[in-house]
Short mmCIF file of C-alpha atoms and ligand atoms in Angstrom, two decimals:
data_model
loop_
_atom_site.label_atom_id
_atom_site.label_comp_id
_atom_site.label_asym_id
_atom_site.label_seq_id
_atom_site.Cartn_x
_atom_site.Cartn_y
_atom_site.Cartn_z
CA MET A 1 -8.40 -107.97 -63.96
CA ASN A 2 -10.62 -106.43 -61.80
CA GLU A 3 -10.89 -104.84 -58.41
CA GLU A 4 -10.63 -108.33 -56.45
CA PHE A 5 -7.30 -108.58 -57.76
CA HIS A 6 -5.27 -105.27 -57.42
CA TYR A 7 -1.86 -103.94 -56.29
CA LYS A 8 -1.73 -102.13 -53.26
CA ASN A 9 1.97 -100.84 -52.11
CA GLY A 10 3.40 -102.67 -55.10
CA GLU A 11 2.12 -106.13 -54.07
CA LEU A 12 -0.45 -108.03 -54.99
CA PHE A 13 -3.90 -108.70 -53.14
CA CYS A 14 -6.92 -110.58 -53.52
CA GLU A 15 -9.76 -108.66 -52.30
CA GLY A 16 -8.15 -107.37 -48.50
CA VAL A 17 -5.53 -110.63 -48.45
CA PRO A 18 -2.03 -109.79 -49.73
CA VAL A 19 -1.43 -113.27 -52.03
CA GLN A 20 2.12 -113.49 -50.70
CA GLN A 21 0.65 -114.63 -47.41
CA ILE A 22 -1.10 -117.16 -48.61
CA ALA A 23 1.89 -118.83 -50.72
CA ALA A 24 3.75 -118.41 -47.32
CA LYS A 25 0.93 -120.72 -45.93
CA VAL A 26 0.27 -122.95 -48.60
CA GLY A 27 3.16 -123.31 -50.81
CA THR A 28 3.19 -123.02 -54.60
CA PRO A 29 1.60 -123.32 -57.14
CA VAL A 30 -1.78 -122.31 -55.71
CA TYR A 31 -4.88 -121.41 -57.17
CA ILE A 32 -6.64 -118.79 -55.39
CA TYR A 33 -9.88 -117.72 -55.93
CA SER A 34 -11.86 -114.32 -54.83
CA GLN A 35 -15.55 -115.84 -54.02
CA ASN A 36 -17.01 -112.47 -54.53
CA HIS A 37 -16.32 -112.00 -58.06
CA PHE A 38 -18.03 -115.23 -58.18
CA LEU A 39 -21.01 -114.07 -56.51
CA LYS A 40 -20.35 -110.51 -58.51
CA GLN A 41 -20.90 -112.11 -61.97
CA HIS A 42 -23.68 -114.03 -60.88
CA GLN A 43 -25.73 -111.30 -59.47
CA ALA A 44 -24.66 -108.87 -62.76
CA ILE A 45 -26.36 -111.67 -64.90
CA VAL A 46 -29.45 -111.41 -62.94
CA GLU A 47 -29.86 -107.88 -63.02
CA GLY A 48 -28.95 -107.64 -66.51
CA PHE A 49 -31.58 -110.09 -67.93
CA LYS A 50 -34.30 -109.33 -65.23
CA GLU A 51 -36.72 -108.41 -67.89
CA VAL A 52 -36.59 -112.47 -68.80
CA ASP A 53 -36.50 -113.58 -65.21
CA PRO A 54 -33.35 -115.61 -66.01
CA LEU A 55 -32.19 -118.77 -64.13
CA VAL A 56 -28.49 -118.83 -63.87
CA CYS A 57 -27.10 -122.25 -64.05
CA TYR A 58 -23.80 -121.88 -63.46
CA SER A 59 -21.82 -124.38 -65.39
CA VAL A 60 -19.73 -126.70 -63.12
CA LYS A 61 -17.05 -127.70 -65.82
CA ALA A 62 -15.44 -124.17 -65.55
CA ASN A 63 -14.44 -124.52 -61.82
CA SER A 64 -16.31 -126.99 -60.22
CA ASN A 65 -14.89 -126.19 -56.32
CA LEU A 66 -17.03 -127.22 -53.62
CA GLY A 67 -16.65 -124.40 -51.38
CA LEU A 68 -17.42 -121.90 -54.59
CA LEU A 69 -20.34 -124.47 -55.59
CA ARG A 70 -21.62 -123.71 -52.05
CA ALA A 71 -21.68 -119.85 -51.80
CA MET A 72 -23.38 -120.39 -55.26
CA ALA A 73 -26.03 -122.37 -54.31
CA LEU A 74 -26.47 -120.05 -51.01
CA ALA A 75 -26.64 -116.87 -53.68
CA GLY A 76 -29.74 -118.77 -55.38
CA SER A 77 -27.77 -120.03 -58.12
CA GLY A 78 -28.93 -123.38 -60.32
CA PHE A 79 -26.14 -125.44 -61.91
CA ASP A 80 -25.42 -126.89 -65.43
CA ALA A 81 -24.16 -130.77 -65.46
CA VAL A 82 -22.18 -132.76 -68.01
CA SER A 83 -22.02 -136.13 -66.04
CA LYS A 84 -23.32 -137.90 -63.30
CA GLY A 85 -20.01 -136.86 -60.88
CA GLU A 86 -21.03 -133.15 -61.85
CA VAL A 87 -24.87 -133.90 -60.52
CA TYR A 88 -23.01 -135.30 -57.32
CA ARG A 89 -20.79 -132.34 -56.79
CA ALA A 90 -23.65 -129.99 -56.85
CA LEU A 91 -26.01 -131.83 -54.84
CA ARG A 92 -23.13 -132.25 -52.10
CA ALA A 93 -22.33 -128.20 -52.60
CA GLY A 94 -26.47 -127.72 -51.54
CA ALA A 95 -27.84 -126.98 -54.88
CA ASP A 96 -31.44 -127.41 -55.13
CA PRO A 97 -32.13 -130.51 -57.93
CA GLN A 98 -34.85 -128.47 -59.28
CA LYS A 99 -31.96 -125.96 -60.63
CA ILE A 100 -29.99 -128.72 -61.90
CA VAL A 101 -29.70 -129.16 -65.81
CA PHE A 102 -28.07 -131.88 -67.28
CA ALA A 103 -26.44 -131.63 -70.79
CA GLY A 104 -23.80 -133.61 -73.06
CA VAL A 105 -23.73 -136.06 -76.09
CA GLY A 106 -23.07 -138.94 -74.40
CA LYS A 107 -25.29 -139.60 -71.48
CA GLN A 108 -25.59 -143.19 -70.01
CA PRO A 109 -28.38 -144.93 -68.84
CA GLU A 110 -27.02 -145.03 -65.46
CA GLU A 111 -26.59 -141.45 -65.51
CA ILE A 112 -29.97 -140.61 -66.51
CA ASP A 113 -31.32 -142.68 -63.81
CA TYR A 114 -29.65 -141.16 -61.27
CA ALA A 115 -30.38 -137.53 -62.30
CA LEU A 116 -34.05 -138.79 -62.42
CA GLU A 117 -34.08 -140.25 -59.08
CA GLN A 118 -32.36 -136.94 -57.74
CA GLY A 119 -35.19 -134.96 -59.35
CA ILE A 120 -33.23 -132.49 -61.77
CA LEU A 121 -35.00 -129.96 -63.39
CA MET A 122 -34.50 -130.92 -67.14
CA PHE A 123 -32.14 -133.25 -69.18
CA ASN A 124 -30.74 -130.99 -72.72
CA VAL A 125 -31.42 -133.48 -74.96
CA GLU A 126 -28.64 -133.53 -77.75
CA SER A 127 -29.91 -136.52 -80.02
CA GLU A 128 -32.92 -138.58 -81.38
CA ALA A 129 -31.02 -141.63 -79.76
CA GLU A 130 -30.83 -139.75 -76.11
CA LEU A 131 -34.40 -139.41 -76.43
CA GLU A 132 -35.27 -142.80 -76.54
CA THR A 133 -32.64 -143.64 -73.92
CA ILE A 134 -34.40 -141.32 -71.43
CA SER A 135 -37.81 -142.71 -72.04
CA LYS A 136 -36.63 -145.80 -71.30
CA ALA A 137 -35.10 -145.09 -67.89
CA ALA A 138 -38.02 -142.83 -67.31
CA ALA A 139 -40.52 -145.87 -67.79
CA LYS A 140 -38.55 -147.98 -65.45
CA ARG A 141 -38.74 -145.42 -62.72
CA LYS A 142 -42.98 -144.97 -63.89
CA CYS A 143 -42.30 -141.22 -64.04
CA GLU A 144 -42.53 -138.56 -66.60
CA ALA A 145 -38.72 -136.66 -67.64
CA PRO A 146 -38.55 -133.34 -67.94
CA ILE A 147 -36.48 -132.44 -70.87
CA ALA A 148 -35.31 -129.31 -73.11
CA LEU A 149 -34.30 -129.94 -76.91
CA ARG A 150 -30.44 -128.66 -77.64
CA ILE A 151 -30.55 -127.59 -81.22
CA ASN A 152 -27.35 -126.86 -83.14
CA PRO A 153 -28.32 -123.65 -84.72
CA ASP A 154 -25.24 -123.83 -87.27
CA VAL A 155 -23.99 -120.64 -85.82
CA ASP A 156 -20.19 -119.13 -85.87
CA PRO A 157 -19.85 -118.13 -82.67
CA LYS A 158 -16.35 -116.70 -83.87
CA THR A 159 -14.03 -118.44 -81.54
CA HIS A 160 -11.38 -120.71 -81.11
CA LYS A 161 -12.34 -123.72 -83.08
CA TYR A 162 -11.85 -126.46 -80.03
CA ILE A 163 -14.74 -123.70 -78.05
CA SER A 164 -16.82 -123.66 -80.75
CA THR A 165 -19.97 -126.15 -80.35
CA GLY A 166 -23.05 -124.26 -82.35
CA LYS A 167 -21.82 -125.01 -85.94
CA ARG A 168 -23.25 -128.07 -88.08
CA GLU A 169 -20.18 -129.51 -88.19
CA ASN A 170 -19.89 -130.10 -84.21
CA LYS A 171 -20.83 -132.79 -82.46
CA PHE A 172 -23.32 -131.09 -80.18
CA GLY A 173 -27.02 -130.66 -80.45
CA ILE A 174 -29.79 -131.83 -82.62
CA ASP A 175 -29.77 -130.61 -86.48
CA ILE A 176 -32.18 -128.08 -86.68
CA ALA A 177 -33.56 -129.71 -89.86
CA ARG A 178 -34.40 -132.61 -87.30
CA ALA A 179 -35.86 -130.82 -84.79
CA GLU A 180 -39.61 -131.26 -86.29
CA ALA A 181 -39.05 -135.05 -86.27
CA CYS A 182 -37.92 -135.03 -82.37
CA ALA A 183 -40.76 -132.88 -81.51
CA LYS A 184 -43.21 -135.60 -82.91
CA ARG A 185 -41.46 -138.43 -81.48
CA ILE A 186 -41.60 -136.72 -78.17
CA LYS A 187 -45.17 -136.90 -78.74
CA GLU A 188 -45.55 -140.51 -79.44
CA LEU A 189 -43.10 -141.03 -76.23
CA LYS A 190 -45.59 -140.32 -73.80
CA ASN A 191 -43.33 -139.84 -70.78
CA LEU A 192 -41.08 -136.82 -72.05
CA ARG A 193 -42.48 -133.63 -70.90
CA LEU A 194 -40.52 -131.08 -73.08
CA ARG A 195 -40.16 -127.63 -70.98
CA GLY A 196 -37.83 -125.92 -73.23
CA LEU A 197 -34.85 -125.34 -75.78
CA HIS A 198 -31.38 -125.58 -75.39
CA LEU A 199 -28.80 -123.53 -77.28
CA HIS A 200 -24.89 -123.32 -76.43
CA ILE A 201 -23.25 -122.05 -79.20
CA GLY A 202 -19.52 -122.03 -77.57
CA SER A 203 -17.45 -120.34 -75.21
CA GLN A 204 -15.51 -117.08 -74.77
CA ILE A 205 -18.04 -115.21 -77.27
CA THR A 206 -17.12 -111.74 -77.53
CA TYR A 207 -19.98 -110.59 -80.02
CA ALA A 208 -23.30 -110.51 -78.89
CA ASP A 209 -25.08 -110.90 -82.24
CA ARG A 210 -23.81 -114.49 -82.09
CA HIS A 211 -25.97 -115.04 -79.80
CA ALA A 212 -28.80 -113.11 -80.89
CA GLU A 213 -28.52 -114.89 -84.05
CA ALA A 214 -28.66 -118.33 -82.66
CA ILE A 215 -32.36 -117.20 -81.20
CA ASP A 216 -33.68 -116.26 -84.27
CA LYS A 217 -32.52 -119.28 -86.03
CA VAL A 218 -34.76 -121.56 -83.41
CA THR A 219 -37.59 -118.84 -83.39
CA PRO A 220 -39.35 -120.59 -86.18
CA PHE A 221 -39.25 -123.88 -84.39
CA ILE A 222 -39.97 -122.37 -80.96
CA ASN A 223 -43.22 -120.96 -82.42
CA SER A 224 -44.15 -124.16 -84.36
CA LEU A 225 -43.78 -126.11 -80.94
CA LYS A 226 -46.35 -123.67 -79.26
CA LYS A 227 -48.97 -123.90 -81.81
CA GLN A 228 -48.72 -128.06 -81.52
CA ASP A 229 -48.96 -127.30 -77.88
CA PHE A 230 -45.93 -128.15 -75.90
CA PRO A 231 -45.92 -126.49 -72.68
CA LEU A 232 -42.73 -124.56 -73.40
CA GLU A 233 -41.42 -122.70 -70.09
CA PHE A 234 -37.85 -122.06 -70.64
CA LEU A 235 -35.52 -121.06 -73.51
CA ASN A 236 -32.01 -122.04 -72.09
CA VAL A 237 -29.51 -119.52 -73.87
CA GLY A 238 -26.33 -121.88 -72.89
CA GLY A 239 -22.81 -120.34 -71.46
CA GLY A 240 -20.16 -118.53 -73.35
CA PHE A 241 -20.19 -115.07 -72.28
CA GLY A 242 -16.69 -113.83 -72.78
CA ILE A 243 -14.45 -112.16 -70.09
CA SER A 244 -11.19 -110.15 -70.41
CA TYR A 245 -8.34 -112.31 -70.82
CA HIS A 246 -6.10 -108.99 -72.66
CA PRO A 247 -6.88 -106.09 -70.61
CA GLY A 248 -10.27 -104.30 -71.85
CA GLU A 249 -11.09 -107.53 -74.01
CA GLY A 250 -14.66 -108.66 -72.52
CA LEU A 251 -18.17 -107.55 -73.32
CA PRO A 252 -20.28 -105.89 -70.78
CA ILE A 253 -23.20 -108.41 -69.85
CA GLY A 254 -25.41 -105.60 -70.41
CA ASP A 255 -24.55 -106.01 -74.48
CA PHE A 256 -25.76 -109.53 -74.23
CA ALA A 257 -28.64 -108.47 -72.54
CA LYS A 258 -29.44 -105.67 -74.83
CA ALA A 259 -29.32 -108.44 -77.80
CA MET A 260 -30.69 -111.17 -76.31
CA ALA A 261 -33.36 -110.10 -73.81
CA PRO A 262 -35.73 -108.44 -75.74
CA LYS A 263 -36.23 -111.54 -78.47
CA ILE A 264 -36.58 -114.19 -75.62
CA LYS A 265 -39.06 -111.72 -73.75
CA ALA A 266 -41.40 -111.70 -77.31
CA LEU A 267 -41.51 -115.43 -77.18
CA GLY A 268 -43.03 -115.23 -74.05
CA LEU A 269 -40.06 -117.74 -72.39
CA LYS A 270 -38.26 -117.62 -68.94
CA MET A 271 -34.55 -117.39 -69.64
CA LEU A 272 -32.37 -119.88 -68.20
CA CYS A 273 -28.37 -119.74 -68.97
CA GLU A 274 -25.24 -121.48 -68.36
CA PRO A 275 -22.43 -119.49 -67.48
CA GLY A 276 -18.97 -120.90 -66.71
CA ARG A 277 -16.01 -118.88 -67.73
CA PHE A 278 -17.69 -115.04 -66.99
CA ILE A 279 -18.49 -116.17 -63.34
CA SER A 280 -15.58 -117.75 -62.71
CA GLY A 281 -12.38 -116.93 -64.76
CA ASN A 282 -11.30 -113.52 -63.88
CA GLY A 283 -12.27 -114.45 -59.88
CA GLY A 284 -9.01 -116.87 -59.82
CA ILE A 285 -5.25 -116.74 -60.30
CA MET A 286 -2.66 -119.36 -60.19
CA LEU A 287 0.55 -118.47 -58.13
CA THR A 288 3.84 -120.21 -59.39
CA GLN A 289 7.55 -119.40 -57.92
CA VAL A 290 10.54 -119.08 -60.14
CA ILE A 291 12.78 -122.10 -59.64
CA TYR A 292 15.36 -121.06 -62.58
CA ASP A 293 15.90 -118.07 -64.88
CA LYS A 294 18.08 -120.29 -67.95
CA PRO A 295 19.25 -117.88 -70.72
CA SER A 296 19.33 -119.63 -73.72
CA GLY A 297 20.68 -118.42 -77.00
CA ASP A 298 18.54 -114.90 -77.80
CA LYS A 299 16.39 -115.70 -75.05
CA HIS A 300 15.68 -116.39 -71.28
CA PHE A 301 13.78 -119.77 -70.36
CA LEU A 302 11.79 -118.49 -66.80
CA ILE A 303 11.23 -122.10 -65.33
CA VAL A 304 8.61 -122.18 -62.84
CA ASP A 305 7.39 -124.87 -60.37
CA GLY A 306 3.50 -124.60 -61.91
CA ALA A 307 3.26 -126.37 -65.06
CA MET A 308 1.09 -127.57 -67.49
CA ASN A 309 -0.60 -130.66 -65.34
CA ASP A 310 -1.78 -127.43 -63.18
CA LEU A 311 -3.09 -124.92 -66.07
CA LEU A 312 -3.43 -126.81 -69.31
CA ARG A 313 -5.01 -123.64 -71.65
CA PRO A 314 -1.78 -122.49 -73.07
CA SER A 315 -0.91 -125.68 -73.83
CA ILE A 316 -4.21 -126.88 -75.50
CA TYR A 317 -5.24 -123.62 -76.94
CA GLN A 318 -2.64 -121.76 -77.26
CA ALA A 319 -4.86 -119.27 -74.88
CA PHE A 320 -3.28 -116.06 -73.44
CA HIS A 321 -2.81 -115.49 -69.81
CA LEU A 322 -1.48 -112.15 -68.46
CA ALA A 323 1.41 -112.95 -65.94
CA TRP A 324 3.12 -110.38 -63.68
CA PRO A 325 5.19 -110.78 -60.65
CA VAL A 326 3.38 -110.38 -57.32
CA LYS A 327 5.85 -107.77 -56.08
CA SER A 328 6.15 -105.06 -58.56
CA PRO A 329 7.72 -101.99 -56.81
CA GLY A 330 6.30 -99.30 -58.15
CA LEU A 331 3.23 -100.36 -59.57
CA PRO A 332 0.51 -97.50 -59.26
CA ASP A 333 -2.05 -98.93 -57.19
CA GLY A 334 -5.47 -100.40 -58.89
CA ALA A 335 -6.85 -102.66 -60.95
CA ALA A 336 -4.64 -105.14 -62.90
CA LEU A 337 -6.67 -106.05 -66.01
CA ALA A 338 -9.01 -103.23 -66.42
CA ASN A 339 -8.89 -101.23 -69.47
CA ASN A 340 -6.42 -99.21 -67.86
CA SER A 341 -4.41 -102.00 -66.66
CA PRO A 342 -1.10 -101.14 -65.26
CA LEU A 343 0.54 -103.92 -66.23
CA THR A 344 2.14 -102.51 -69.69
CA ASP A 345 5.10 -101.96 -70.51
CA LYS A 346 5.84 -98.76 -69.20
CA ASN A 347 5.77 -100.82 -65.75
CA LEU A 348 8.35 -103.16 -66.79
CA GLY A 349 11.57 -101.19 -65.09
CA LYS A 350 14.94 -100.36 -67.12
CA ASP A 351 16.21 -104.30 -66.73
CA ALA A 352 12.88 -105.64 -68.36
CA VAL A 353 13.66 -109.56 -69.68
CA THR A 354 11.79 -111.21 -72.69
CA TYR A 355 10.98 -114.57 -71.42
CA ASP A 356 9.43 -118.09 -72.29
CA VAL A 357 7.61 -119.23 -68.83
CA VAL A 358 7.70 -122.52 -68.60
CA GLY A 359 7.19 -125.63 -66.53
CA PRO A 360 9.15 -128.30 -65.56
CA ILE A 361 7.27 -131.35 -67.31
CA CYS A 362 8.94 -133.09 -70.01
CA GLU A 363 6.78 -131.54 -73.10
CA SER A 364 8.12 -128.58 -75.24
CA GLY A 365 4.16 -127.33 -74.98
CA ASP A 366 4.50 -127.00 -71.30
CA TYR A 367 4.80 -123.22 -71.10
CA PHE A 368 2.45 -119.76 -69.47
CA ALA A 369 3.88 -117.49 -71.81
CA LEU A 370 6.26 -117.37 -74.54
CA GLY A 371 7.92 -114.33 -75.62
CA ARG A 372 6.56 -112.18 -72.63
CA LYS A 373 8.57 -109.12 -71.25
CA LEU A 374 8.36 -108.89 -67.92
CA PRO A 375 10.25 -107.09 -65.04
CA LYS A 376 13.09 -108.84 -63.98
CA MET A 377 12.58 -111.81 -62.08
CA ASN A 378 14.95 -113.72 -59.49
CA ASP A 379 14.85 -117.33 -58.28
CA GLY A 380 12.10 -117.75 -55.28
CA GLU A 381 10.22 -114.88 -56.64
CA LEU A 382 6.72 -115.36 -57.16
CA LEU A 383 4.75 -114.87 -60.67
CA CYS A 384 0.84 -114.23 -60.78
CA VAL A 385 -0.93 -115.83 -63.85
CA PHE A 386 -4.31 -114.07 -63.86
CA SER A 387 -7.52 -115.13 -65.04
CA ALA A 388 -7.04 -118.39 -64.13
CA GLY A 389 -10.55 -119.38 -62.57
CA ALA A 390 -12.22 -120.95 -65.35
CA TYR A 391 -11.14 -124.51 -66.80
CA GLY A 392 -7.89 -124.08 -64.77
CA TYR A 393 -8.08 -126.53 -62.11
CA THR A 394 -10.65 -128.88 -63.74
CA MET A 395 -8.40 -129.71 -66.15
CA ALA A 396 -5.36 -130.21 -63.51
CA SER A 397 -4.41 -133.40 -64.20
CA ASN A 398 -1.22 -135.68 -62.43
CA TYR A 399 0.90 -136.27 -65.69
CA ASN A 400 4.49 -136.59 -64.55
CA THR A 401 3.27 -138.27 -61.11
CA ARG A 402 2.72 -134.57 -60.28
CA GLY A 403 0.43 -133.71 -57.08
CA ARG A 404 -2.44 -130.94 -58.14
CA PRO A 405 -2.14 -127.97 -56.41
CA PRO A 406 -4.26 -126.61 -53.42
CA GLU A 407 -6.94 -124.42 -53.96
CA VAL A 408 -7.83 -121.33 -51.64
CA ILE A 409 -10.95 -119.23 -51.42
CA VAL A 410 -10.85 -115.47 -49.70
CA ASP A 411 -13.89 -113.52 -48.67
CA GLY A 412 -12.67 -109.96 -47.74
CA ASP A 413 -9.75 -110.53 -45.39
CA LYS A 414 -9.94 -114.07 -44.65
CA TYR A 415 -9.36 -117.18 -46.78
CA TRP A 416 -9.11 -121.24 -46.12
CA VAL A 417 -7.77 -124.13 -48.05
CA SER A 418 -10.85 -125.49 -49.40
CA ARG A 419 -8.65 -128.23 -51.20
CA GLN A 420 -5.65 -129.58 -50.04
CA ARG A 421 -2.24 -130.13 -52.14
CA GLU A 422 -2.24 -133.59 -53.36
CA LYS A 423 0.28 -135.30 -51.42
CA LEU A 424 2.69 -138.62 -52.59
CA GLU A 425 -0.04 -141.24 -51.06
CA ASP A 426 -2.68 -139.67 -53.08
CA LEU A 427 -0.94 -140.12 -56.29
CA ILE A 428 -0.84 -144.05 -56.15
CA ARG A 429 -4.37 -144.26 -54.54
CA GLY A 430 -6.39 -147.45 -56.12
CA GLU A 431 -3.12 -148.82 -57.56
CA ARG A 432 -1.90 -152.13 -56.48
CA LEU A 433 2.16 -153.31 -56.83
CA THR A 434 0.52 -157.00 -57.27
CA PRO A 435 -2.46 -158.75 -58.10
CA SER A 436 -5.10 -159.13 -55.20
CA GLU A 437 -7.22 -160.98 -57.41
CA THR A 438 -6.96 -162.79 -60.91
CA PHE A 439 -9.48 -163.25 -63.65
CA SER A 440 -8.87 -165.99 -65.84
CA ALA A 441 -10.12 -165.29 -69.59
CA LYS A 442 -11.50 -168.95 -69.76
CA ALA A 443 -13.84 -168.13 -66.49
C1 PLP B 501 -23.67 -126.83 -72.51
C2 PLP B 501 -22.66 -125.61 -72.00
N1 PLP B 501 -22.82 -125.25 -71.44
C3 PLP B 501 -22.17 -124.12 -70.92
C4 PLP B 501 -21.23 -123.94 -70.93
C5 PLP B 501 -20.29 -123.09 -70.45
O1 PLP B 501 -19.72 -122.21 -71.12
P1 PLP B 501 -18.55 -120.81 -70.71
O2 PLP B 501 -17.83 -121.39 -69.71
O3 PLP B 501 -18.18 -120.64 -71.75
O4 PLP B 501 -19.80 -119.86 -70.27
C6 PLP B 501 -20.20 -125.05 -71.58
C7 PLP B 501 -18.93 -125.07 -71.94
O5 PLP B 501 -18.53 -125.76 -72.66
C8 PLP B 501 -21.24 -126.47 -72.08
O6 PLP B 501 -20.64 -127.27 -72.86
#
C-alpha cells in the first residue's frame, strides 16, 4: 500500500496506530483513514505541477468524510462537487467558495441557484441546455455566472467502461463539434463569464498520454476562444490519476506532470485539477472480521461481517482489492502494497487456503475477493481490505437494512471516530408506520 499502512512486528498499523486497537474500540466493519496520506497526495500534485500554478479541487464524491474535507481545506485544497449536497458538505467543512467547482450533466435550477448564492468559482457546463438554465438563474439573481465548458474530447482513457467519461458515446461534456456554437451562445447571453475549459476523461487512468491527448484535442478550440477575446484563465484537466490497487500498478504524479504541464503552460493557462481517487484511494482501508469458514466442494467461503453495502466496488466493477490478515506473524516489517510488497505467496505460510471472501448479503455478487490465496484464517480474526479510501463509504448503502460502518481518522499516533456506526433507529429514520397526513387524488 504505502508507508501510512504498514506491518510492524507482524501486525498492521495505520500511521502510528495498530489497527486492531481501533477494531477493539469501535467494532467491525470499519473504515480507517490516514489523514497524512490525503495531505501527502495533495502536496504531491501541488509540487509536481508547480510550473502551471495548480489549483487542486479534491473530488468530494471519492470520499466525502467531513473531517477529511476539513483537513484538506486547511491544507489549501479546493473541491469538485457534483450536487448541491456536495457543495454544502464542502462549505460545512470550511471550504473557500472561490475554490469550489460544480460539474454534473443534470444540474437543476435550484442547485444552480444555491451555488450562485454561495459564490462558487465556476460551473463546469455539460450541455447547451445547461447554458440557458444557468443564464436564467444568474439573471434572476442579477449576477454574472462564472462557467467553464466541459468538452468531451473523444479520447479513450483505457480504463473500465463504467468509469470512462471522455469518449463520444459517454454522456459527459459537450461534443467538441458543438463547442464553437456554445461559445457564440455565451457571447449572446451576456451574463455568463467563460473562465475556462474543463476535461475529465475517466477514472483510474494509468497512461499519462491519455490526458495529454485530451489537451491536444481541445487546443485549437482554446486558441479560437482566445482570438475571440474570451478571458480564459483555467484549463481544468479533471481527475483520473490512477493508483496502485495491485502492487506497483499506479503512475508517479511526475509522469502525468511531464506529459501535461508543458502543454498547459504553452496555452498560458492556470491548471485546475479534480483528483479524487489519487488523494483518497490508498488513504483508507476497511477492516472486517471473519464470521465463518465454510468449506464447499473444492473451495472455502470465508464469510466476513463486511458486505457489498459497505464496499461496493468488487460487486459492480469486479474491482480488485488486496486483502490480507491484520495479524500476520513472520511478515517482514515494511510497506504493504509498494513494488516490493511483502504480501505475496511466499508469506502465505504452509497452510494457505484459497478463499472466496464473501459478505452476509443475499446476493451472489456480494464478495470482496474470489479464488484468493490467503494465510489460513480463523473465526474472529481481522481481515484488511486495502485501497478502500475512494468510492468506498461514499457508495455504501443500507441494503439488507444493515447500518453503515463507522469512519475513523488516524493522525500520527492518535485516532478519532469521525462518523458513528449507524444504529437501529438510524435505519428507519424518516419512515412512518401509518399515515400522518393523507392526500386525496381529487384535491
Ligand atoms: C467531473 C469529475 N471530476 C473528477 C472526478 C474524480 O475522478 P478520480 O477519482 O478518478 O480522480 C470525477 C469522477 O468520476 C468526475 O466525474
